[in-house]
Amino acid sequence: MERRVAEGLRSALGPLGLEAHAFKVGWYNAVLQPAFHLPYPDDTLAFVVLSTPSMFDKALKPFVNKERLKIIRDPVDQCVAHHLSRVKEKFPDQRVDVMFDYEMLPSRKPKFLAQTAAHVAGAAYYYQRKDVKLDPWGKKKIFGVCIHPKYGGWFAIRGLLLFPDIQVPFLEQPAPVDCVSTEEKRIELLEQFNFHWQDGRYRDIIEVKEKYSEEQKTYFATPPAERFRLLGLSQ
């Protein structure tokens, strides 16, 4: 069953520049405090959805051209929401719950921790302070960052698809690719991400197969309120 769903998602999302990676809810809950647990049985099938560099041309621009008048919030969020709700229609006999990276619970906690989900699904390695043996940062707060083995930091985690009626007790957990494997590189990555994230250098910590186009870089570097203009939308 898991394979059939995975193939369905691949055929629906792949042409849009989106990737879906399977995981069991239990893998995710096992590494987090109860306050962050997903409220499903451990063997429940879930997928974390990533956008790759090609999503901008394959999904966002066509969506904006077609839905121009209906775009009222962030175009990328709306585009992803549109395509993930279309995916639900592919599985009419299944319950599919969708969570987005920007959604909050009433407690103001995020509905799910995106980087943890990507790591447990084997999609991208979540590098954190604990991955550095000789920590140079003292009392500073250091945030972790996910690196994709193919796209480095040139990708984003967009949402979760959960299939509450599909239990996968025998699903095997893939390890994420540890592509920033030396201590020096990990320190460099966390330094760049925490103190120089605006220049985007952390995204190129490894040799990447594909990255954002200049147009896409400009788009994401522009304050959200002004992005409408870049896509030819008036607000």
PDB file of C-alpha atoms in Angstrom:
ATOM      1  CA  MET A   1       0.000   0.000   0.000  1.00  0.00           C
ATOM      2  CA  GLU A   2       2.792   2.380   0.935  1.00  0.00           C
ATOM      3  CA  ARG A   3       4.437   1.746  -2.429  1.00  0.00           C
ATOM      4  CA  ARG A   4       1.231   2.486  -4.330  1.00  0.00           C
ATOM      5  CA  VAL A   5       0.730   5.757  -2.459  1.00  0.00           C
ATOM      6  CA  ALA A   6       4.405   6.720  -2.931  1.00  0.00           C
ATOM      7  CA  GLU A   7       4.189   6.099  -6.674  1.00  0.00           C
ATOM      8  CA  GLY A   8       0.967   8.106  -6.895  1.00  0.00           C
ATOM      9  CA  LEU A   9       2.616  11.009  -5.098  1.00  0.00           C
ATOM     10  CA  ARG A  10       5.736  10.792  -7.254  1.00  0.00           C
ATOM     11  CA  SER A  11       3.712  10.970 -10.458  1.00  0.00           C
ATOM     12  CA  ALA A  12       1.575  13.855  -9.144  1.00  0.00           C
ATOM     13  CA  LEU A  13       4.286  15.951  -7.487  1.00  0.00           C
ATOM     14  CA  GLY A  14       7.480  15.150  -9.436  1.00  0.00           C
ATOM     15  CA  PRO A  15       6.474  17.162 -12.546  1.00  0.00           C
ATOM     16  CA  LEU A  16       5.831  20.165 -10.246  1.00  0.00           C
ATOM     17  CA  GLY A  17       9.346  20.122  -8.769  1.00  0.00           C
ATOM     18  CA  LEU A  18       8.080  18.685  -5.458  1.00  0.00           C
ATOM     19  CA  GLU A  19       9.437  15.606  -3.652  1.00  0.00           C
ATOM     20  CA  ALA A  20       7.573  13.386  -1.167  1.00  0.00           C
ATOM     21  CA  HIS A  21       9.475  11.193   1.320  1.00  0.00           C
ATOM     22  CA  ALA A  22       7.725   8.517   3.401  1.00  0.00           C
ATOM     23  CA  PHE A  23       8.070   8.123   7.159  1.00  0.00           C
ATOM     24  CA  LYS A  24       6.231   6.589  10.099  1.00  0.00           C
ATOM     25  CA  VAL A  25       4.741   8.962  12.656  1.00  0.00           C
ATOM     26  CA  GLY A  26       6.489   6.944  15.378  1.00  0.00           C
ATOM     27  CA  TRP A  27       9.954   7.794  14.003  1.00  0.00           C
ATOM     28  CA  TYR A  28       9.112  11.481  14.302  1.00  0.00           C
ATOM     29  CA  ASN A  29       7.486  11.282  17.734  1.00  0.00           C
ATOM     30  CA  ALA A  30      10.384   9.202  19.111  1.00  0.00           C
ATOM     31  CA  VAL A  31      12.848  12.094  18.785  1.00  0.00           C
ATOM     32  CA  LEU A  32      10.625  14.904  20.126  1.00  0.00           C
ATOM     33  CA  GLN A  33       9.092  15.954  23.426  1.00  0.00           C
ATOM     34  CA  PRO A  34       5.403  15.014  23.838  1.00  0.00           C
ATOM     35  CA  ALA A  35       4.314  18.632  23.281  1.00  0.00           C
ATOM     36  CA  PHE A  36       5.423  18.294  19.634  1.00  0.00           C
ATOM     37  CA  HIS A  37       4.069  14.798  18.921  1.00  0.00           C
ATOM     38  CA  LEU A  38       1.803  14.229  15.935  1.00  0.00           C
ATOM     39  CA  PRO A  39      -1.523  12.882  17.255  1.00  0.00           C
ATOM     40  CA  TYR A  40      -1.555   9.598  15.303  1.00  0.00           C
ATOM     41  CA  PRO A  41      -0.571   5.980  16.068  1.00  0.00           C
ATOM     42  CA  ASP A  42       3.133   5.214  15.628  1.00  0.00           C
ATOM     43  CA  ASP A  43       2.705   3.083  12.481  1.00  0.00           C
ATOM     44  CA  THR A  44       0.717   5.743  10.580  1.00  0.00           C
ATOM     45  CA  LEU A  45       2.067   6.471   7.080  1.00  0.00           C
ATOM     46  CA  ALA A  46       3.158  10.069   6.453  1.00  0.00           C
ATOM     47  CA  PHE A  47       5.129  11.938   3.789  1.00  0.00           C
ATOM     48  CA  VAL A  48       7.180  15.109   4.097  1.00  0.00           C
ATOM     49  CA  VAL A  49       6.918  17.304   0.980  1.00  0.00           C
ATOM     50  CA  LEU A  50       9.898  19.381  -0.230  1.00  0.00           C
ATOM     51  CA  SER A  51      10.108  21.968  -2.993  1.00  0.00           C
ATOM     52  CA  THR A  52      13.197  21.712  -5.202  1.00  0.00           C
ATOM     53  CA  PRO A  53      14.719  24.535  -7.299  1.00  0.00           C
ATOM     54  CA  SER A  54      12.598  23.629 -10.340  1.00  0.00           C
ATOM     55  CA  MET A  55       9.311  24.223  -8.461  1.00  0.00           C
ATOM     56  CA  PHE A  56       9.533  27.957  -9.258  1.00  0.00           C
ATOM     57  CA  ASP A  57       9.252  27.394 -13.025  1.00  0.00           C
ATOM     58  CA  LYS A  58       7.262  24.142 -13.028  1.00  0.00           C
ATOM     59  CA  ALA A  59       4.591  25.012 -10.453  1.00  0.00           C
ATOM     60  CA  LEU A  60       4.684  28.604  -9.190  1.00  0.00           C
ATOM     61  CA  LYS A  61       4.750  30.553 -12.456  1.00  0.00           C
ATOM     62  CA  PRO A  62       2.013  28.494 -14.183  1.00  0.00           C
ATOM     63  CA  PHE A  63      -0.098  28.709 -11.014  1.00  0.00           C
ATOM     64  CA  VAL A  64       0.278  32.500 -10.841  1.00  0.00           C
ATOM     65  CA  ASN A  65      -0.596  32.892 -14.520  1.00  0.00           C
ATOM     66  CA  LYS A  66      -3.717  30.784 -14.116  1.00  0.00           C
ATOM     67  CA  GLU A  67      -4.926  31.902 -10.671  1.00  0.00           C
ATOM     68  CA  ARG A  68      -3.764  35.520 -10.892  1.00  0.00           C
ATOM     69  CA  LEU A  69      -6.983  37.031  -9.518  1.00  0.00           C
ATOM     70  CA  LYS A  70      -7.384  34.530  -6.696  1.00  0.00           C
ATOM     71  CA  ILE A  71      -4.005  35.066  -5.046  1.00  0.00           C
ATOM     72  CA  ILE A  72      -4.597  36.808  -1.747  1.00  0.00           C
ATOM     73  CA  ARG A  73      -1.714  35.605   0.444  1.00  0.00           C
ATOM     74  CA  ASP A  74       1.803  34.312  -0.135  1.00  0.00           C
ATOM     75  CA  PRO A  75       1.813  32.955  -3.739  1.00  0.00           C
ATOM     76  CA  VAL A  76       4.173  30.053  -2.914  1.00  0.00           C
ATOM     77  CA  ASP A  77       2.060  28.956   0.069  1.00  0.00           C
ATOM     78  CA  GLN A  78      -1.094  29.201  -1.997  1.00  0.00           C
ATOM     79  CA  CYS A  79       0.479  27.314  -4.914  1.00  0.00           C
ATOM     80  CA  VAL A  80       1.655  24.450  -2.665  1.00  0.00           C
ATOM     81  CA  ALA A  81      -1.728  24.309  -0.886  1.00  0.00           C
ATOM     82  CA  HIS A  82      -3.501  24.133  -4.248  1.00  0.00           C
ATOM     83  CA  HIS A  83      -1.359  21.243  -5.495  1.00  0.00           C
ATOM     84  CA  LEU A  84      -1.472  19.271  -2.238  1.00  0.00           C
ATOM     85  CA  SER A  85      -5.271  19.530  -2.124  1.00  0.00           C
ATOM     86  CA  ARG A  86      -5.321  18.238  -5.726  1.00  0.00           C
ATOM     87  CA  VAL A  87      -3.185  15.302  -4.545  1.00  0.00           C
ATOM     88  CA  LYS A  88      -5.874  14.405  -1.986  1.00  0.00           C
ATOM     89  CA  GLU A  89      -8.290  13.910  -4.896  1.00  0.00           C
ATOM     90  CA  LYS A  90      -5.955  11.194  -6.238  1.00  0.00           C
ATOM     91  CA  PHE A  91      -6.815   9.063  -3.191  1.00  0.00           C
ATOM     92  CA  PRO A  92     -10.631   9.289  -2.986  1.00  0.00           C
ATOM     93  CA  ASP A  93     -10.901   6.156  -0.828  1.00  0.00           C
ATOM     94  CA  GLN A  94      -8.308   7.366   1.719  1.00  0.00           C
ATOM     95  CA  ARG A  95      -8.408   9.974   4.423  1.00  0.00           C
ATOM     96  CA  VAL A  96      -5.511  12.375   3.790  1.00  0.00           C
ATOM     97  CA  ASP A  97      -4.608  15.036   6.352  1.00  0.00           C
ATOM     98  CA  VAL A  98      -2.432  17.918   5.168  1.00  0.00           C
ATOM     99  CA  MET A  99      -0.262  20.146   7.375  1.00  0.00           C
ATOM    100  CA  PHE A 100       1.686  23.130   6.046  1.00  0.00           C
ATOM    101  CA  ASP A 101       5.020  24.464   7.298  1.00  0.00           C
ATOM    102  CA  TYR A 102       3.485  27.862   8.180  1.00  0.00           C
ATOM    103  CA  GLU A 103       0.542  26.535  10.243  1.00  0.00           C
ATOM    104  CA  MET A 104       0.444  27.135  13.991  1.00  0.00           C
ATOM    105  CA  LEU A 105      -1.452  25.474  16.820  1.00  0.00           C
ATOM    106  CA  PRO A 106      -3.532  27.681  19.180  1.00  0.00           C
ATOM    107  CA  SER A 107      -0.520  27.508  21.563  1.00  0.00           C
ATOM    108  CA  ARG A 108       1.549  29.282  18.849  1.00  0.00           C
ATOM    109  CA  LYS A 109       3.702  26.187  18.425  1.00  0.00           C
ATOM    110  CA  PRO A 110       4.173  25.051  14.801  1.00  0.00           C
ATOM    111  CA  LYS A 111       1.893  22.157  13.800  1.00  0.00           C
ATOM    112  CA  PHE A 112       4.999  20.131  12.975  1.00  0.00           C
ATOM    113  CA  LEU A 113       8.769  20.587  13.093  1.00  0.00           C
ATOM    114  CA  ALA A 114       9.699  20.581   9.423  1.00  0.00           C
ATOM    115  CA  GLN A 115      13.418  19.871   9.734  1.00  0.00           C
ATOM    116  CA  THR A 116      12.888  16.949  12.109  1.00  0.00           C
ATOM    117  CA  ALA A 117      10.358  15.443   9.687  1.00  0.00           C
ATOM    118  CA  ALA A 118      12.801  15.774   6.764  1.00  0.00           C
ATOM    119  CA  HIS A 119      15.568  14.114   8.813  1.00  0.00           C
ATOM    120  CA  VAL A 120      13.552  11.099  10.042  1.00  0.00           C
ATOM    121  CA  ALA A 121      12.221  10.536   6.500  1.00  0.00           C
ATOM    122  CA  GLY A 122      15.804  10.422   5.166  1.00  0.00           C
ATOM    123  CA  ALA A 123      15.085  13.397   2.880  1.00  0.00           C
ATOM    124  CA  ALA A 124      17.703  15.829   4.218  1.00  0.00           C
ATOM    125  CA  TYR A 125      20.180  15.768   7.099  1.00  0.00           C
ATOM    126  CA  TYR A 126      19.294  18.077  10.002  1.00  0.00           C
ATOM    127  CA  TYR A 127      22.623  19.452  11.249  1.00  0.00           C
ATOM    128  CA  GLN A 128      22.429  20.717  14.813  1.00  0.00           C
ATOM    129  CA  ARG A 129      24.746  21.940  17.497  1.00  0.00           C
ATOM    130  CA  LYS A 130      24.965  18.409  18.929  1.00  0.00           C
ATOM    131  CA  ASP A 131      26.595  17.263  15.642  1.00  0.00           C
ATOM    132  CA  VAL A 132      29.683  19.339  16.492  1.00  0.00           C
ATOM    133  CA  LYS A 133      32.049  17.800  19.050  1.00  0.00           C
ATOM    134  CA  LEU A 134      34.070  20.900  19.998  1.00  0.00           C
ATOM    135  CA  ASP A 135      31.380  23.552  20.192  1.00  0.00           C
ATOM    136  CA  PRO A 136      32.832  27.087  19.722  1.00  0.00           C
ATOM    137  CA  TRP A 137      29.658  29.070  20.520  1.00  0.00           C
ATOM    138  CA  GLY A 138      29.474  29.205  24.310  1.00  0.00           C
ATOM    139  CA  LYS A 139      26.147  30.682  25.435  1.00  0.00           C
ATOM    140  CA  LYS A 140      24.941  31.726  21.968  1.00  0.00           C
ATOM    141  CA  LYS A 141      21.731  30.191  20.677  1.00  0.00           C
ATOM    142  CA  ILE A 142      22.527  28.132  17.568  1.00  0.00           C
ATOM    143  CA  PHE A 143      19.756  26.992  15.234  1.00  0.00           C
ATOM    144  CA  GLY A 144      20.112  23.826  13.164  1.00  0.00           C
ATOM    145  CA  VAL A 145      19.623  23.571   9.405  1.00  0.00           C
ATOM    146  CA  CYS A 146      18.737  20.802   6.928  1.00  0.00           C
ATOM    147  CA  ILE A 147      21.014  20.077   3.962  1.00  0.00           C
ATOM    148  CA  HIS A 148      19.762  18.034   1.007  1.00  0.00           C
ATOM    149  CA  PRO A 149      22.311  15.680  -0.608  1.00  0.00           C
ATOM    150  CA  LYS A 150      21.454  16.962  -4.089  1.00  0.00           C
ATOM    151  CA  TYR A 151      20.328  20.576  -3.548  1.00  0.00           C
ATOM    152  CA  GLY A 152      22.352  21.575  -0.465  1.00  0.00           C
ATOM    153  CA  GLY A 153      20.353  24.420   1.077  1.00  0.00           C
ATOM    154  CA  TRP A 154      18.502  25.252  -2.164  1.00  0.00           C
ATOM    155  CA  PHE A 155      15.185  23.664  -1.213  1.00  0.00           C
ATOM    156  CA  ALA A 156      12.337  24.155   1.266  1.00  0.00           C
ATOM    157  CA  ILE A 157      10.152  21.894   3.392  1.00  0.00           C
ATOM    158  CA  ARG A 158       6.538  22.715   2.556  1.00  0.00           C
ATOM    159  CA  GLY A 159       4.214  20.303   4.315  1.00  0.00           C
ATOM    160  CA  LEU A 160       3.154  16.875   5.510  1.00  0.00           C
ATOM    161  CA  LEU A 161       0.665  14.444   4.011  1.00  0.00           C
ATOM    162  CA  LEU A 162      -0.696  11.976   6.589  1.00  0.00           C
ATOM    163  CA  PHE A 163      -2.671   8.823   5.780  1.00  0.00           C
ATOM    164  CA  PRO A 164      -4.405   7.928   9.085  1.00  0.00           C
ATOM    165  CA  ASP A 165      -6.028   4.758   7.683  1.00  0.00           C
ATOM    166  CA  ILE A 166      -2.748   3.290   6.398  1.00  0.00           C
ATOM    167  CA  GLN A 167      -0.548   1.564   8.965  1.00  0.00           C
ATOM    168  CA  VAL A 168       2.961   0.524   7.863  1.00  0.00           C
ATOM    169  CA  PRO A 169       4.543  -1.494  10.708  1.00  0.00           C
ATOM    170  CA  PHE A 170       7.245  -2.889   8.415  1.00  0.00           C
ATOM    171  CA  LEU A 171       8.383   0.340   6.758  1.00  0.00           C
ATOM    172  CA  GLU A 172      12.182   0.581   7.015  1.00  0.00           C
ATOM    173  CA  GLN A 173      13.722   3.859   8.042  1.00  0.00           C
ATOM    174  CA  PRO A 174      16.284   5.288   5.593  1.00  0.00           C
ATOM    175  CA  ALA A 175      19.141   7.274   7.115  1.00  0.00           C
ATOM    176  CA  PRO A 176      19.533  10.795   5.718  1.00  0.00           C
ATOM    177  CA  VAL A 177      22.745  11.306   3.723  1.00  0.00           C
ATOM    178  CA  ASP A 178      25.396  12.842   5.975  1.00  0.00           C
ATOM    179  CA  CYS A 179      26.839  15.063   3.261  1.00  0.00           C
ATOM    180  CA  VAL A 180      28.548  17.607   5.583  1.00  0.00           C
ATOM    181  CA  SER A 181      30.656  15.033   7.323  1.00  0.00           C
ATOM    182  CA  THR A 182      33.676  16.913   8.702  1.00  0.00           C
ATOM    183  CA  GLU A 183      33.712  18.867  11.946  1.00  0.00           C
ATOM    184  CA  GLU A 184      35.125  21.976  10.186  1.00  0.00           C
ATOM    185  CA  LYS A 185      32.397  21.963   7.541  1.00  0.00           C
ATOM    186  CA  ARG A 186      29.644  21.516  10.137  1.00  0.00           C
ATOM    187  CA  ILE A 187      30.953  24.473  12.138  1.00  0.00           C
ATOM    188  CA  GLU A 188      31.179  26.532   8.940  1.00  0.00           C
ATOM    189  CA  LEU A 189      27.605  25.549   8.004  1.00  0.00           C
ATOM    190  CA  LEU A 190      26.101  26.470  11.383  1.00  0.00           C
ATOM    191  CA  GLU A 191      28.136  29.701  11.533  1.00  0.00           C
ATOM    192  CA  GLN A 192      26.965  30.788   8.087  1.00  0.00           C
ATOM    193  CA  PHE A 193      23.344  29.793   8.721  1.00  0.00           C
ATOM    194  CA  ASN A 194      23.124  31.507  12.116  1.00  0.00           C
ATOM    195  CA  PHE A 195      25.181  34.657  11.535  1.00  0.00           C
ATOM    196  CA  HIS A 196      25.225  35.258   7.762  1.00  0.00           C
ATOM    197  CA  TRP A 197      22.047  33.567   6.504  1.00  0.00           C
ATOM    198  CA  GLN A 198      21.082  36.581   4.346  1.00  0.00           C
ATOM    199  CA  ASP A 199      23.967  36.010   1.920  1.00  0.00           C
ATOM    200  CA  GLY A 200      22.847  32.388   1.380  1.00  0.00           C
ATOM    201  CA  ARG A 201      26.396  30.977   1.451  1.00  0.00           C
ATOM    202  CA  TYR A 202      25.313  28.144   3.764  1.00  0.00           C
ATOM    203  CA  ARG A 203      23.208  26.781   0.881  1.00  0.00           C
ATOM    204  CA  ASP A 204      26.388  25.970  -1.058  1.00  0.00           C
ATOM    205  CA  ILE A 205      28.148  24.126   1.776  1.00  0.00           C
ATOM    206  CA  ILE A 206      28.293  21.100  -0.574  1.00  0.00           C
ATOM    207  CA  GLU A 207      28.607  20.810  -4.349  1.00  0.00           C
ATOM    208  CA  VAL A 208      24.992  21.039  -5.535  1.00  0.00           C
ATOM    209  CA  LYS A 209      23.340  19.512  -8.619  1.00  0.00           C
ATOM    210  CA  GLU A 210      20.858  22.357  -8.995  1.00  0.00           C
ATOM    211  CA  LYS A 211      20.157  25.684  -7.311  1.00  0.00           C
ATOM    212  CA  TYR A 212      17.700  28.574  -7.517  1.00  0.00           C
ATOM    213  CA  SER A 213      17.788  30.620 -10.723  1.00  0.00           C
ATOM    214  CA  GLU A 214      18.752  34.313 -10.439  1.00  0.00           C
ATOM    215  CA  GLU A 215      15.089  35.201 -10.889  1.00  0.00           C
ATOM    216  CA  GLN A 216      14.108  32.883  -8.054  1.00  0.00           C
ATOM    217  CA  LYS A 217      16.876  34.201  -5.773  1.00  0.00           C
ATOM    218  CA  THR A 218      15.621  37.743  -6.357  1.00  0.00           C
ATOM    219  CA  TYR A 219      12.066  36.651  -5.626  1.00  0.00           C
ATOM    220  CA  PHE A 220      12.906  35.065  -2.268  1.00  0.00           C
ATOM    221  CA  ALA A 221      15.258  37.924  -1.311  1.00  0.00           C
ATOM    222  CA  THR A 222      12.441  40.440  -1.823  1.00  0.00           C
ATOM    223  CA  PRO A 223      10.232  41.340   1.180  1.00  0.00           C
ATOM    224  CA  PRO A 224       6.986  39.317   0.928  1.00  0.00           C
ATOM    225  CA  ALA A 225       4.758  42.359   0.357  1.00  0.00           C
ATOM    226  CA  GLU A 226       6.781  43.326  -2.731  1.00  0.00           C
ATOM    227  CA  ARG A 227       6.896  39.851  -4.276  1.00  0.00           C
ATOM    228  CA  PHE A 228       3.477  40.341  -5.873  1.00  0.00           C
ATOM    229  CA  ARG A 229       4.987  42.996  -8.117  1.00  0.00           C
ATOM    230  CA  LEU A 230       7.749  40.641  -9.293  1.00  0.00           C
ATOM    231  CA  LEU A 231       5.174  38.098 -10.416  1.00  0.00           C
ATOM    232  CA  GLY A 232       3.143  40.746 -12.184  1.00  0.00           C
ATOM    233  CA  LEU A 233       0.442  40.684  -9.520  1.00  0.00           C
ATOM    234  CA  SER A 234      -0.995  43.789  -8.023  1.00  0.00           C
ATOM    235  CA  GLN A 235      -1.782  43.305  -4.356  1.00  0.00           C
TER     236      GLN A 235
END
